[in-house]
Amino acid sequence: MIPQTFDYTVPKTLDEALGLVANGAKPLAGGMSLIPMMKLRLAAPDHLVDLGKLPGLSYIREEVGALHIGATTTHHEVESSGLVRGKCPLLAEAAAAIGDVQVRNMGTIGGSTAHADPSADYPAALQALEAKIVIKGAKSERTVAAADFFVDTFTTSLEQGELIREVIVPIEDSATGTSYQKLVQPASGFAIVGIAARVRRSSGKIAMARIGVTGLSNRSYRAKAAERALEGTSGSAAEIQHAAALVAEGVDANSDLHASSEYRKHMAIVYAARALVAALARTA
Ligand SMILES: Cc1cc2nc3c(=O)[nH]c(=O)nc-3n(C[C@H](O)[C@H](O)[C@H](O)COP(=O)(O)OP(=O)(O)OC[C@H]3O[C@@H](n4cnc5c(N)ncnc54)[C@H](O)[C@@H]3O)c2cc1C
């Protein structure tokens, strides 16, 4: 299908982009979600403001204890960055799991985060990493925890006139191990379920466990009951299985032609156990 006609602006500065967005223009980043939606007429913006060529919005920088990743940094740049792979490998692993090489070359971390697809990969990793999303408006800037950012299906805490400027993720220490495990829907590459696990060992015990879940329900979330069940244990096979069994507890699981809710819940438990085993094996 052909999209409805629209105006198209390539802004020269972030302030110009913010001014246009404040007046109702729709941001365009990699176009990997927005353009298909426009072609299907699920979205019909009058005006697109192309962030892709904005100077200064694509970067990966190390600053005190954290990596700062600019909104238009592509999935490929995240996946292949030595800095991300070395200092926040969970994010690189999630980026590498996205779609195919064409999608990873065009799609951006800001676009994926703002789009909040309930089966997208980054949201699970960002939840497990307790990432922060830096949001810029025309006159203000605020920072929102990933846990508060993803509100519902395709719905975030972004307000009219705001853009994601960057995503901040922690630099991991050697006692922390991470893993992203995903059951892929083969036609699209999206997650039927995806589990991001992040664990830290201290004196032989699991001192910290963070588990981000995607694909299972209307939005990504932290499986807090499972995290609590794991913390303080030694991470034996039985303890991992017990914790993994809690990832889908109380969740209203999605059901579609790819997977029933019962299958998704079962697979969430299977993939949570796999992710936890892999993450624990990576702790020093
Ligand atoms: C064939 C195919 C397979 C895919 N497989 C996967 C997969 O396996 N896993 C996965 O996670 N994703 C997958 N995707 C989605 C892909 O990751 C997209 O890159 C992502 O969802 C959107 O990023 P984008 O940069 O292309 O954003 P766009 O499509 O340009 O924009 C998406 C939305 O975000 C808004 N937006 C963009 N940038 C900003 C910003 N900085 N601030 C505020 N709002 C902004 C736009 O207005 C729009 O509403 C797939 C896509 C395709 C086409």
mmCIF file of C-alpha atoms and ligand atoms in Angstrom:
data_model
loop_
_atom_site.group_PDB
_atom_site.id
_atom_site.type_symbol
_atom_site.label_atom_id
_atom_site.label_comp_id
_atom_site.label_asym_id
_atom_site.label_seq_id
_atom_site.Cartn_x
_atom_site.Cartn_y
_atom_site.Cartn_z
ATOM 1 C CA MET A 1 0.000 0.000 0.000
ATOM 2 C CA ILE A 2 1.013 3.601 -0.501
ATOM 3 C CA PRO A 3 0.936 5.934 2.511
ATOM 4 C CA GLN A 4 -1.212 9.056 2.620
ATOM 5 C CA THR A 5 0.644 12.193 1.488
ATOM 6 C CA PHE A 6 2.648 14.001 4.135
ATOM 7 C CA ASP A 7 5.112 16.840 4.581
ATOM 8 C CA TYR A 8 8.710 15.903 5.291
ATOM 9 C CA THR A 9 11.350 17.983 7.066
ATOM 10 C CA VAL A 10 14.998 17.268 7.753
ATOM 11 C CA PRO A 11 15.770 19.535 10.740
ATOM 12 C CA LYS A 12 19.230 20.959 11.214
ATOM 13 C CA THR A 13 19.142 21.026 15.019
ATOM 14 C CA LEU A 14 17.448 19.178 17.860
ATOM 15 C CA ASP A 15 15.676 22.411 18.854
ATOM 16 C CA GLU A 16 14.217 22.708 15.355
ATOM 17 C CA ALA A 17 13.041 19.087 15.543
ATOM 18 C CA LEU A 18 11.482 19.679 18.961
ATOM 19 C CA GLY A 19 9.675 22.770 17.687
ATOM 20 C CA LEU A 20 8.167 20.774 14.820
ATOM 21 C CA VAL A 21 7.215 17.881 17.098
ATOM 22 C CA ALA A 22 5.591 20.319 19.533
ATOM 23 C CA ASN A 23 3.449 21.485 16.598
ATOM 24 C CA GLY A 24 2.270 17.951 15.852
ATOM 25 C CA ALA A 25 4.923 16.584 13.469
ATOM 26 C CA LYS A 26 5.725 12.895 13.900
ATOM 27 C CA PRO A 27 9.346 11.887 14.479
ATOM 28 C CA LEU A 28 10.845 9.479 11.954
ATOM 29 C CA ALA A 29 13.978 7.562 12.939
ATOM 30 C CA GLY A 30 14.885 4.312 11.129
ATOM 31 C CA GLY A 31 11.374 4.032 9.712
ATOM 32 C CA MET A 32 11.342 0.268 10.363
ATOM 33 C CA SER A 33 8.066 0.431 12.303
ATOM 34 C CA LEU A 34 6.579 3.770 11.293
ATOM 35 C CA ILE A 35 6.839 3.357 7.502
ATOM 36 C CA PRO A 36 5.131 -0.078 7.457
ATOM 37 C CA MET A 37 2.386 1.357 9.681
ATOM 38 C CA MET A 38 1.945 4.266 7.267
ATOM 39 C CA LYS A 39 1.840 1.912 4.295
ATOM 40 C CA LEU A 40 -0.854 -0.132 6.035
ATOM 41 C CA ARG A 41 -2.620 3.149 6.915
ATOM 42 C CA LEU A 42 -2.448 2.290 10.594
ATOM 43 C CA ALA A 43 -0.703 5.665 10.951
ATOM 44 C CA ALA A 44 -1.287 8.721 8.787
ATOM 45 C CA PRO A 45 0.881 11.605 10.044
ATOM 46 C CA ASP A 46 0.575 14.904 8.155
ATOM 47 C CA HIS A 47 4.194 15.806 8.755
ATOM 48 C CA LEU A 48 7.312 13.712 9.350
ATOM 49 C CA VAL A 49 10.399 15.165 10.981
ATOM 50 C CA ASP A 50 13.405 13.021 10.109
ATOM 51 C CA LEU A 51 15.729 12.580 13.084
ATOM 52 C CA GLY A 52 18.037 10.280 11.133
ATOM 53 C CA LYS A 53 20.315 13.025 9.831
ATOM 54 C CA LEU A 54 20.362 15.140 12.990
ATOM 55 C CA PRO A 55 23.941 15.750 14.096
ATOM 56 C CA GLY A 56 24.784 14.696 17.639
ATOM 57 C CA LEU A 57 22.017 12.175 18.274
ATOM 58 C CA SER A 58 23.963 9.037 17.301
ATOM 59 C CA TYR A 59 26.684 8.118 19.802
ATOM 60 C CA ILE A 60 27.803 5.610 22.399
ATOM 61 C CA ARG A 61 29.708 7.272 25.249
ATOM 62 C CA GLU A 62 31.080 6.110 28.564
ATOM 63 C CA GLU A 63 30.439 8.430 31.482
ATOM 64 C CA VAL A 64 30.752 7.767 35.223
ATOM 65 C CA GLY A 65 29.553 4.183 35.664
ATOM 66 C CA ALA A 66 27.214 4.198 32.677
ATOM 67 C CA LEU A 67 26.958 4.099 28.900
ATOM 68 C CA HIS A 68 24.986 6.877 27.210
ATOM 69 C CA ILE A 69 23.508 5.869 23.869
ATOM 70 C CA GLY A 70 22.046 8.508 21.565
ATOM 71 C CA ALA A 71 18.510 7.978 20.263
ATOM 72 C CA THR A 72 19.425 7.496 16.601
ATOM 73 C CA THR A 73 22.141 4.919 17.285
ATOM 74 C CA THR A 74 21.219 1.907 15.166
ATOM 75 C CA HIS A 75 20.722 -1.616 16.442
ATOM 76 C CA HIS A 76 23.807 -2.618 14.406
ATOM 77 C CA GLU A 77 25.923 0.063 16.071
ATOM 78 C CA VAL A 78 24.819 -1.159 19.514
ATOM 79 C CA GLU A 79 25.345 -4.816 18.621
ATOM 80 C CA SER A 80 28.834 -4.248 17.176
ATOM 81 C CA SER A 81 30.155 -1.614 19.603
ATOM 82 C CA GLY A 82 33.197 -2.818 21.557
ATOM 83 C CA LEU A 83 32.143 -0.514 24.401
ATOM 84 C CA VAL A 84 28.644 -2.017 24.664
ATOM 85 C CA ARG A 85 29.801 -5.602 24.169
ATOM 86 C CA GLY A 86 32.480 -5.206 26.831
ATOM 87 C CA LYS A 87 30.654 -3.072 29.387
ATOM 88 C CA CYS A 88 26.955 -3.814 28.934
ATOM 89 C CA PRO A 89 26.822 -7.109 27.011
ATOM 90 C CA LEU A 90 23.109 -7.671 27.683
ATOM 91 C CA LEU A 91 22.207 -4.679 25.511
ATOM 92 C CA ALA A 92 24.499 -5.833 22.680
ATOM 93 C CA GLU A 93 22.967 -9.314 22.878
ATOM 94 C CA ALA A 94 19.420 -7.918 22.706
ATOM 95 C CA ALA A 95 20.359 -5.669 19.748
ATOM 96 C CA ALA A 96 21.856 -8.640 17.892
ATOM 97 C CA ALA A 97 18.584 -10.557 18.363
ATOM 98 C CA ILE A 98 16.490 -7.918 16.561
ATOM 99 C CA GLY A 99 14.955 -8.863 13.202
ATOM 100 C CA ASP A 100 17.459 -9.212 10.375
ATOM 101 C CA VAL A 101 20.528 -7.338 9.190
ATOM 102 C CA GLN A 102 18.522 -4.798 7.144
ATOM 103 C CA VAL A 103 16.333 -3.928 10.145
ATOM 104 C CA ARG A 104 19.376 -3.676 12.423
ATOM 105 C CA ASN A 105 21.119 -1.352 9.967
ATOM 106 C CA MET A 106 18.185 1.077 9.866
ATOM 107 C CA GLY A 107 16.307 0.715 13.182
ATOM 108 C CA THR A 108 17.362 2.822 16.160
ATOM 109 C CA ILE A 109 17.351 2.406 19.921
ATOM 110 C CA GLY A 110 15.257 5.563 20.325
ATOM 111 C CA GLY A 111 12.724 4.417 17.721
ATOM 112 C CA SER A 112 12.355 0.948 19.178
ATOM 113 C CA THR A 113 12.043 2.280 22.722
ATOM 114 C CA ALA A 114 9.480 4.929 21.731
ATOM 115 C CA HIS A 115 7.502 2.433 19.657
ATOM 116 C CA ALA A 116 7.093 0.089 22.676
ATOM 117 C CA ASP A 117 6.094 -2.940 20.669
ATOM 118 C CA PRO A 118 5.074 -5.552 23.275
ATOM 119 C CA SER A 119 7.254 -8.152 21.486
ATOM 120 C CA ALA A 120 10.334 -5.962 20.958
ATOM 121 C CA ASP A 121 13.698 -7.024 22.352
ATOM 122 C CA TYR A 122 15.188 -3.842 23.823
ATOM 123 C CA PRO A 123 12.393 -3.279 26.360
ATOM 124 C CA ALA A 124 13.174 -6.562 28.187
ATOM 125 C CA ALA A 125 16.878 -5.704 28.322
ATOM 126 C CA LEU A 126 16.225 -2.102 29.394
ATOM 127 C CA GLN A 127 13.981 -3.337 32.228
ATOM 128 C CA ALA A 128 16.584 -5.851 33.457
ATOM 129 C CA LEU A 129 19.301 -3.200 33.210
ATOM 130 C CA GLU A 130 17.187 -0.661 35.144
ATOM 131 C CA ALA A 131 18.010 1.687 32.264
ATOM 132 C CA LYS A 132 17.043 5.337 32.189
ATOM 133 C CA ILE A 133 15.394 7.064 29.259
ATOM 134 C CA VAL A 134 16.298 10.729 28.782
ATOM 135 C CA ILE A 135 13.346 12.619 27.326
ATOM 136 C CA LYS A 136 13.640 16.105 25.832
ATOM 137 C CA GLY A 137 10.867 18.593 25.323
ATOM 138 C CA ALA A 138 11.119 22.059 23.783
ATOM 139 C CA LYS A 139 11.726 23.670 27.180
ATOM 140 C CA SER A 140 12.639 20.843 29.530
ATOM 141 C CA GLU A 141 14.419 17.545 29.948
ATOM 142 C CA ARG A 142 13.490 14.664 32.250
ATOM 143 C CA THR A 143 14.809 11.182 32.970
ATOM 144 C CA VAL A 144 12.442 8.248 33.378
ATOM 145 C CA ALA A 145 13.259 4.741 34.651
ATOM 146 C CA ALA A 146 12.551 2.010 32.094
ATOM 147 C CA ALA A 147 10.103 0.473 34.593
ATOM 148 C CA ASP A 148 7.968 3.627 34.387
ATOM 149 C CA PHE A 149 8.487 4.293 30.683
ATOM 150 C CA PHE A 150 6.717 1.282 29.127
ATOM 151 C CA VAL A 151 3.056 1.857 29.990
ATOM 152 C CA ASP A 152 1.067 -0.383 27.648
ATOM 153 C CA THR A 153 1.015 -1.761 24.092
ATOM 154 C CA PHE A 154 2.632 0.922 21.859
ATOM 155 C CA THR A 155 2.186 3.334 24.771
ATOM 156 C CA THR A 156 4.938 5.021 26.770
ATOM 157 C CA SER A 157 5.211 7.890 29.201
ATOM 158 C CA LEU A 158 6.348 10.193 26.349
ATOM 159 C CA GLU A 159 4.138 13.246 26.179
ATOM 160 C CA GLN A 160 3.120 15.331 23.173
ATOM 161 C CA GLY A 161 6.086 17.367 21.937
ATOM 162 C CA GLU A 162 8.736 15.161 23.562
ATOM 163 C CA LEU A 163 11.546 13.107 22.024
ATOM 164 C CA ILE A 164 13.828 10.442 23.406
ATOM 165 C CA ARG A 165 17.304 11.991 23.460
ATOM 166 C CA GLU A 166 19.295 9.086 24.868
ATOM 167 C CA VAL A 167 19.211 5.838 26.806
ATOM 168 C CA ILE A 168 21.492 5.279 29.816
ATOM 169 C CA VAL A 169 22.546 1.757 30.810
ATOM 170 C CA PRO A 170 24.853 0.664 33.641
ATOM 171 C CA ILE A 171 28.403 -0.575 33.198
ATOM 172 C CA GLU A 172 28.486 -4.103 34.606
ATOM 173 C CA ASP A 173 31.116 -5.362 37.026
ATOM 174 C CA SER A 174 32.700 -8.811 36.702
ATOM 175 C CA ALA A 175 30.469 -10.297 39.438
ATOM 176 C CA THR A 176 27.438 -9.620 37.221
ATOM 177 C CA GLY A 177 26.367 -12.038 34.482
ATOM 178 C CA THR A 178 23.688 -11.410 31.869
ATOM 179 C CA SER A 179 21.881 -13.257 29.101
ATOM 180 C CA TYR A 180 19.069 -12.572 26.634
ATOM 181 C CA GLN A 181 17.161 -15.639 25.447
ATOM 182 C CA LYS A 182 14.403 -15.371 22.877
ATOM 183 C CA LEU A 183 11.918 -17.700 21.279
ATOM 184 C CA VAL A 184 11.722 -16.209 17.781
ATOM 185 C CA GLN A 185 8.613 -15.898 15.682
ATOM 186 C CA PRO A 186 10.352 -16.966 12.466
ATOM 187 C CA ALA A 187 8.383 -14.862 9.969
ATOM 188 C CA SER A 188 9.118 -11.492 11.629
ATOM 189 C CA GLY A 189 11.954 -12.158 14.050
ATOM 190 C CA PHE A 190 9.954 -10.659 16.919
ATOM 191 C CA ALA A 191 9.874 -12.447 20.276
ATOM 192 C CA ILE A 192 7.140 -14.921 21.084
ATOM 193 C CA VAL A 193 8.822 -14.564 24.442
ATOM 194 C CA GLY A 194 12.119 -12.921 25.298
ATOM 195 C CA ILE A 195 13.821 -13.016 28.689
ATOM 196 C CA ALA A 196 16.655 -10.737 29.787
ATOM 197 C CA ALA A 197 18.407 -12.022 32.907
ATOM 198 C CA ARG A 198 20.944 -10.113 34.982
ATOM 199 C CA VAL A 199 22.398 -11.589 38.174
ATOM 200 C CA ARG A 200 25.175 -10.677 40.569
ATOM 201 C CA ARG A 201 26.932 -13.122 42.866
ATOM 202 C CA SER A 202 28.447 -12.207 46.202
ATOM 203 C CA SER A 203 30.038 -14.694 48.627
ATOM 204 C CA GLY A 204 28.502 -17.628 46.763
ATOM 205 C CA LYS A 205 24.956 -16.251 46.876
ATOM 206 C CA ILE A 206 22.867 -14.385 44.334
ATOM 207 C CA ALA A 207 22.909 -10.857 45.702
ATOM 208 C CA MET A 208 20.878 -9.303 42.872
ATOM 209 C CA ALA A 209 18.554 -10.706 40.214
ATOM 210 C CA ARG A 210 16.785 -8.696 37.526
ATOM 211 C CA ILE A 211 14.532 -10.362 34.954
ATOM 212 C CA GLY A 212 12.979 -8.438 32.037
ATOM 213 C CA VAL A 213 10.211 -10.087 30.041
ATOM 214 C CA THR A 214 8.905 -9.270 26.560
ATOM 215 C CA GLY A 215 6.415 -10.907 24.191
ATOM 216 C CA LEU A 216 4.276 -12.403 26.904
ATOM 217 C CA SER A 217 1.767 -9.662 27.590
ATOM 218 C CA ASN A 218 0.629 -6.164 26.661
ATOM 219 C CA ARG A 219 3.958 -4.641 27.714
ATOM 220 C CA SER A 220 7.434 -5.581 28.852
ATOM 221 C CA TYR A 221 7.853 -5.919 32.599
ATOM 222 C CA ARG A 222 10.153 -6.984 35.438
ATOM 223 C CA ALA A 223 9.325 -10.394 36.894
ATOM 224 C CA LYS A 224 9.730 -9.267 40.492
ATOM 225 C CA ALA A 225 8.361 -12.392 42.196
ATOM 226 C CA ALA A 226 10.917 -14.489 40.310
ATOM 227 C CA GLU A 227 13.693 -12.029 41.189
ATOM 228 C CA ARG A 228 12.819 -12.185 44.884
ATOM 229 C CA ALA A 229 12.702 -15.973 44.801
ATOM 230 C CA LEU A 230 16.233 -16.117 43.396
ATOM 231 C CA GLU A 231 17.926 -13.495 45.556
ATOM 232 C CA GLY A 232 19.713 -14.963 48.564
ATOM 233 C CA THR A 233 19.887 -18.453 47.056
ATOM 234 C CA SER A 234 22.976 -20.196 45.716
ATOM 235 C CA GLY A 235 21.394 -20.544 42.259
ATOM 236 C CA SER A 236 21.025 -24.330 42.239
ATOM 237 C CA ALA A 237 19.100 -25.958 39.393
ATOM 238 C CA ALA A 238 16.066 -26.407 41.673
ATOM 239 C CA GLU A 239 16.197 -22.780 42.843
ATOM 240 C CA ILE A 240 16.438 -21.517 39.250
ATOM 241 C CA GLN A 241 13.504 -23.677 38.212
ATOM 242 C CA HIS A 242 11.457 -22.459 41.181
ATOM 243 C CA ALA A 243 12.195 -18.802 40.316
ATOM 244 C CA ALA A 244 11.587 -19.274 36.567
ATOM 245 C CA ALA A 245 8.175 -20.766 37.292
ATOM 246 C CA LEU A 246 7.178 -17.366 38.742
ATOM 247 C CA VAL A 247 7.960 -15.187 35.662
ATOM 248 C CA ALA A 248 4.465 -15.477 34.236
ATOM 249 C CA GLU A 249 2.635 -15.501 37.560
ATOM 250 C CA GLY A 250 -0.468 -13.317 37.481
ATOM 251 C CA VAL A 251 0.199 -12.251 33.879
ATOM 252 C CA ASP A 252 -2.613 -11.995 31.341
ATOM 253 C CA ALA A 253 -0.658 -13.660 28.504
ATOM 254 C CA ASN A 254 -1.161 -12.778 24.834
ATOM 255 C CA SER A 255 -2.713 -15.298 22.499
ATOM 256 C CA ASP A 256 -2.496 -15.082 18.693
ATOM 257 C CA LEU A 257 -2.010 -17.274 15.636
ATOM 258 C CA HIS A 258 1.643 -17.788 16.558
ATOM 259 C CA ALA A 259 1.206 -18.959 20.145
ATOM 260 C CA SER A 260 -1.605 -19.545 22.614
ATOM 261 C CA SER A 261 -1.422 -17.884 26.031
ATOM 262 C CA GLU A 262 -0.718 -21.268 27.674
ATOM 263 C CA TYR A 263 2.175 -21.962 25.270
ATOM 264 C CA ARG A 264 3.605 -18.455 25.741
ATOM 265 C CA LYS A 265 3.500 -18.838 29.536
ATOM 266 C CA HIS A 266 5.168 -22.233 29.360
ATOM 267 C CA MET A 267 7.861 -20.916 27.020
ATOM 268 C CA ALA A 268 8.443 -17.908 29.288
ATOM 269 C CA ILE A 269 9.283 -20.336 32.112
ATOM 270 C CA VAL A 270 11.544 -22.431 29.854
ATOM 271 C CA TYR A 271 13.387 -19.370 28.489
ATOM 272 C CA ALA A 272 13.659 -17.746 31.926
ATOM 273 C CA ALA A 273 15.424 -20.854 33.236
ATOM 274 C CA ARG A 274 17.758 -20.829 30.216
ATOM 275 C CA ALA A 275 18.531 -17.135 30.596
ATOM 276 C CA LEU A 276 19.220 -17.480 34.330
ATOM 277 C CA VAL A 277 21.511 -20.488 33.840
ATOM 278 C CA ALA A 278 23.437 -18.636 31.095
ATOM 279 C CA ALA A 279 23.661 -15.415 33.136
ATOM 280 C CA LEU A 280 24.894 -17.241 36.238
ATOM 281 C CA ALA A 281 27.528 -19.053 34.169
ATOM 282 C CA ARG A 282 28.878 -15.623 33.152
ATOM 283 C CA THR A 283 29.399 -14.345 36.707
ATOM 284 C CA ALA A 284 33.021 -14.267 37.878
HETATM 285 C C1 LIG B 1 10.819 -7.076 9.225
HETATM 286 C C2 LIG B 1 10.994 -6.461 10.570
HETATM 287 C C3 LIG B 1 11.396 -7.266 11.621
HETATM 288 C C4 LIG B 1 11.564 -6.723 12.899
HETATM 289 N N1 LIG B 1 11.959 -7.551 13.899
HETATM 290 C C5 LIG B 1 12.142 -7.041 15.144
HETATM 291 C C6 LIG B 1 12.587 -7.875 16.215
HETATM 292 O O1 LIG B 1 12.848 -9.068 16.075
HETATM 293 N N2 LIG B 1 12.733 -7.297 17.429
HETATM 294 C C7 LIG B 1 12.489 -5.964 17.659
HETATM 295 O O2 LIG B 1 12.637 -5.506 18.771
HETATM 296 N N3 LIG B 1 12.073 -5.155 16.655
HETATM 297 C C8 LIG B 1 11.906 -5.654 15.416
HETATM 298 N N4 LIG B 1 11.514 -4.818 14.395
HETATM 299 C C9 LIG B 1 11.277 -3.383 14.706
HETATM 300 C C10 LIG B 1 12.583 -2.605 14.600
HETATM 301 O O3 LIG B 1 13.392 -2.912 15.719
HETATM 302 C C11 LIG B 1 12.418 -1.078 14.531
HETATM 303 O O4 LIG B 1 13.689 -0.574 14.298
HETATM 304 C C12 LIG B 1 11.899 -0.355 15.757
HETATM 305 O O5 LIG B 1 10.701 -0.854 16.234
HETATM 306 C C13 LIG B 1 11.603 1.098 15.442
HETATM 307 O O6 LIG B 1 12.789 1.826 15.328
HETATM 308 P P1 LIG B 1 12.982 2.857 14.160
HETATM 309 O O7 LIG B 1 14.237 3.576 14.461
HETATM 310 O O8 LIG B 1 12.877 2.176 12.868
HETATM 311 O O9 LIG B 1 11.767 3.862 14.418
HETATM 312 P P2 LIG B 1 10.632 4.429 13.441
HETATM 313 O O10 LIG B 1 9.961 3.308 12.750
HETATM 314 O O11 LIG B 1 11.173 5.528 12.626
HETATM 315 O O12 LIG B 1 9.657 5.048 14.542
HETATM 316 C C14 LIG B 1 8.923 4.216 15.421
HETATM 317 C C15 LIG B 1 8.092 5.088 16.376
HETATM 318 O O13 LIG B 1 8.941 5.762 17.295
HETATM 319 C C16 LIG B 1 8.804 7.187 17.153
HETATM 320 N N5 LIG B 1 10.144 7.713 17.366
HETATM 321 C C17 LIG B 1 11.261 7.398 16.652
HETATM 322 N N6 LIG B 1 12.331 7.965 17.211
HETATM 323 C C18 LIG B 1 11.904 8.662 18.288
HETATM 324 C C19 LIG B 1 12.557 9.452 19.298
HETATM 325 N N7 LIG B 1 13.887 9.648 19.326
HETATM 326 N N8 LIG B 1 11.782 10.006 20.268
HETATM 327 C C20 LIG B 1 10.443 9.810 20.285
HETATM 328 N N9 LIG B 1 9.774 9.077 19.370
HETATM 329 C C21 LIG B 1 10.513 8.501 18.396
HETATM 330 C C22 LIG B 1 8.193 7.411 15.803
HETATM 331 O O14 LIG B 1 7.447 8.615 15.728
HETATM 332 C C23 LIG B 1 7.290 6.179 15.667
HETATM 333 O O15 LIG B 1 6.099 6.390 16.389
HETATM 334 C C24 LIG B 1 11.336 -5.331 13.128
HETATM 335 C C25 LIG B 1 10.928 -4.513 12.064
HETATM 336 C C26 LIG B 1 10.770 -5.067 10.798
HETATM 337 C C27 LIG B 1 10.366 -4.165 9.661
#
